[in-house]
Amino acid sequence: MPPARSQIQPGLTVDLVQKQDQASGRLTRGVVAALLTRSPSHPHGIKVRLTSGQVGRVQAVISPTGGEHNPG
């Protein structure tokens, strides 16, 4: 299950899937600029905008050490 909204905040590095990559599951890594989903959780992941301007749904939060951080 993707991380909840409470686990995501601006400045975190995340892996997300963009709309055009949903079929392939291709992940994009970037730094969160803004959270776009208002609900506490979403079955496909919380939608965010990255600092690069890309938009997608978060699949995993990447810890500062570079490993995945996906509690729960």
mmCIF file of C-alpha atoms in Angstrom:
data_model
loop_
_atom_site.group_PDB
_atom_site.id
_atom_site.type_symbol
_atom_site.label_atom_id
_atom_site.label_comp_id
_atom_site.label_asym_id
_atom_site.label_seq_id
_atom_site.Cartn_x
_atom_site.Cartn_y
_atom_site.Cartn_z
ATOM 1 C CA MET A 1 0.000 0.000 0.000
ATOM 2 C CA PRO A 2 1.344 3.474 -0.864
ATOM 3 C CA PRO A 3 2.288 5.795 2.017
ATOM 4 C CA ALA A 4 -0.400 7.930 3.690
ATOM 5 C CA ARG A 5 -0.547 11.721 3.349
ATOM 6 C CA SER A 6 0.784 12.104 6.915
ATOM 7 C CA GLN A 7 4.038 10.387 5.849
ATOM 8 C CA ILE A 8 4.673 12.796 2.957
ATOM 9 C CA GLN A 9 5.824 16.398 3.226
ATOM 10 C CA PRO A 10 7.528 18.959 0.994
ATOM 11 C CA GLY A 11 11.265 18.396 0.776
ATOM 12 C CA LEU A 12 11.131 14.588 0.964
ATOM 13 C CA THR A 13 12.534 12.454 -1.834
ATOM 14 C CA VAL A 14 9.913 10.064 -3.215
ATOM 15 C CA ASP A 15 9.307 7.570 -5.996
ATOM 16 C CA LEU A 16 6.084 8.244 -7.884
ATOM 17 C CA VAL A 17 4.233 6.977 -10.922
ATOM 18 C CA GLN A 18 3.093 9.569 -13.451
ATOM 19 C CA LYS A 19 -0.240 9.253 -15.262
ATOM 20 C CA GLN A 20 1.372 8.236 -18.557
ATOM 21 C CA ASP A 21 3.458 5.565 -16.761
ATOM 22 C CA GLN A 22 0.608 3.858 -14.877
ATOM 23 C CA ALA A 23 0.391 0.962 -17.346
ATOM 24 C CA SER A 24 4.146 0.259 -17.276
ATOM 25 C CA GLY A 25 4.612 1.065 -13.571
ATOM 26 C CA ARG A 26 7.711 3.157 -14.382
ATOM 27 C CA LEU A 27 8.764 5.169 -11.326
ATOM 28 C CA THR A 28 10.116 8.707 -11.257
ATOM 29 C CA ARG A 29 12.251 9.905 -8.328
ATOM 30 C CA GLY A 30 12.145 13.496 -7.160
ATOM 31 C CA VAL A 31 11.677 15.959 -4.315
ATOM 32 C CA VAL A 32 8.151 16.876 -3.215
ATOM 33 C CA ALA A 33 7.218 20.528 -3.787
ATOM 34 C CA ALA A 34 3.485 20.308 -2.968
ATOM 35 C CA LEU A 35 0.843 17.783 -1.934
ATOM 36 C CA LEU A 36 -2.159 17.813 -4.269
ATOM 37 C CA THR A 37 -4.375 15.136 -2.639
ATOM 38 C CA ARG A 38 -6.338 16.469 0.328
ATOM 39 C CA SER A 39 -7.618 13.139 1.702
ATOM 40 C CA PRO A 40 -5.514 11.291 4.323
ATOM 41 C CA SER A 41 -4.985 8.316 1.986
ATOM 42 C CA HIS A 42 -5.675 7.176 -1.562
ATOM 43 C CA PRO A 43 -5.598 3.602 -2.910
ATOM 44 C CA HIS A 44 -3.289 4.570 -5.800
ATOM 45 C CA GLY A 45 -1.078 6.935 -3.778
ATOM 46 C CA ILE A 46 -1.085 10.579 -2.709
ATOM 47 C CA LYS A 47 -0.764 12.934 -5.678
ATOM 48 C CA VAL A 48 2.148 15.376 -5.429
ATOM 49 C CA ARG A 49 4.000 17.898 -7.572
ATOM 50 C CA LEU A 50 7.779 17.545 -7.632
ATOM 51 C CA THR A 51 10.223 20.461 -7.655
ATOM 52 C CA SER A 52 10.788 19.584 -11.339
ATOM 53 C CA GLY A 53 7.096 20.258 -12.046
ATOM 54 C CA GLN A 54 6.217 16.605 -12.662
ATOM 55 C CA VAL A 55 2.977 15.332 -11.092
ATOM 56 C CA GLY A 56 2.237 11.782 -9.984
ATOM 57 C CA ARG A 57 1.133 9.475 -7.188
ATOM 58 C CA VAL A 58 3.665 8.557 -4.483
ATOM 59 C CA GLN A 59 4.538 4.864 -4.330
ATOM 60 C CA ALA A 60 7.393 5.088 -1.792
ATOM 61 C CA VAL A 61 9.155 7.630 0.402
ATOM 62 C CA ILE A 62 12.944 7.456 0.086
ATOM 63 C CA SER A 63 14.814 7.911 3.363
ATOM 64 C CA PRO A 64 17.792 10.302 3.667
ATOM 65 C CA THR A 65 20.131 7.274 3.496
ATOM 66 C CA GLY A 66 18.767 6.368 0.065
ATOM 67 C CA GLY A 67 16.742 3.308 1.106
ATOM 68 C CA GLU A 68 12.985 2.951 0.864
ATOM 69 C CA HIS A 69 10.914 4.053 3.832
ATOM 70 C CA ASN A 70 7.373 2.721 3.573
ATOM 71 C CA PRO A 71 6.087 1.935 7.097
ATOM 72 C CA GLY A 72 2.714 0.328 7.600
#
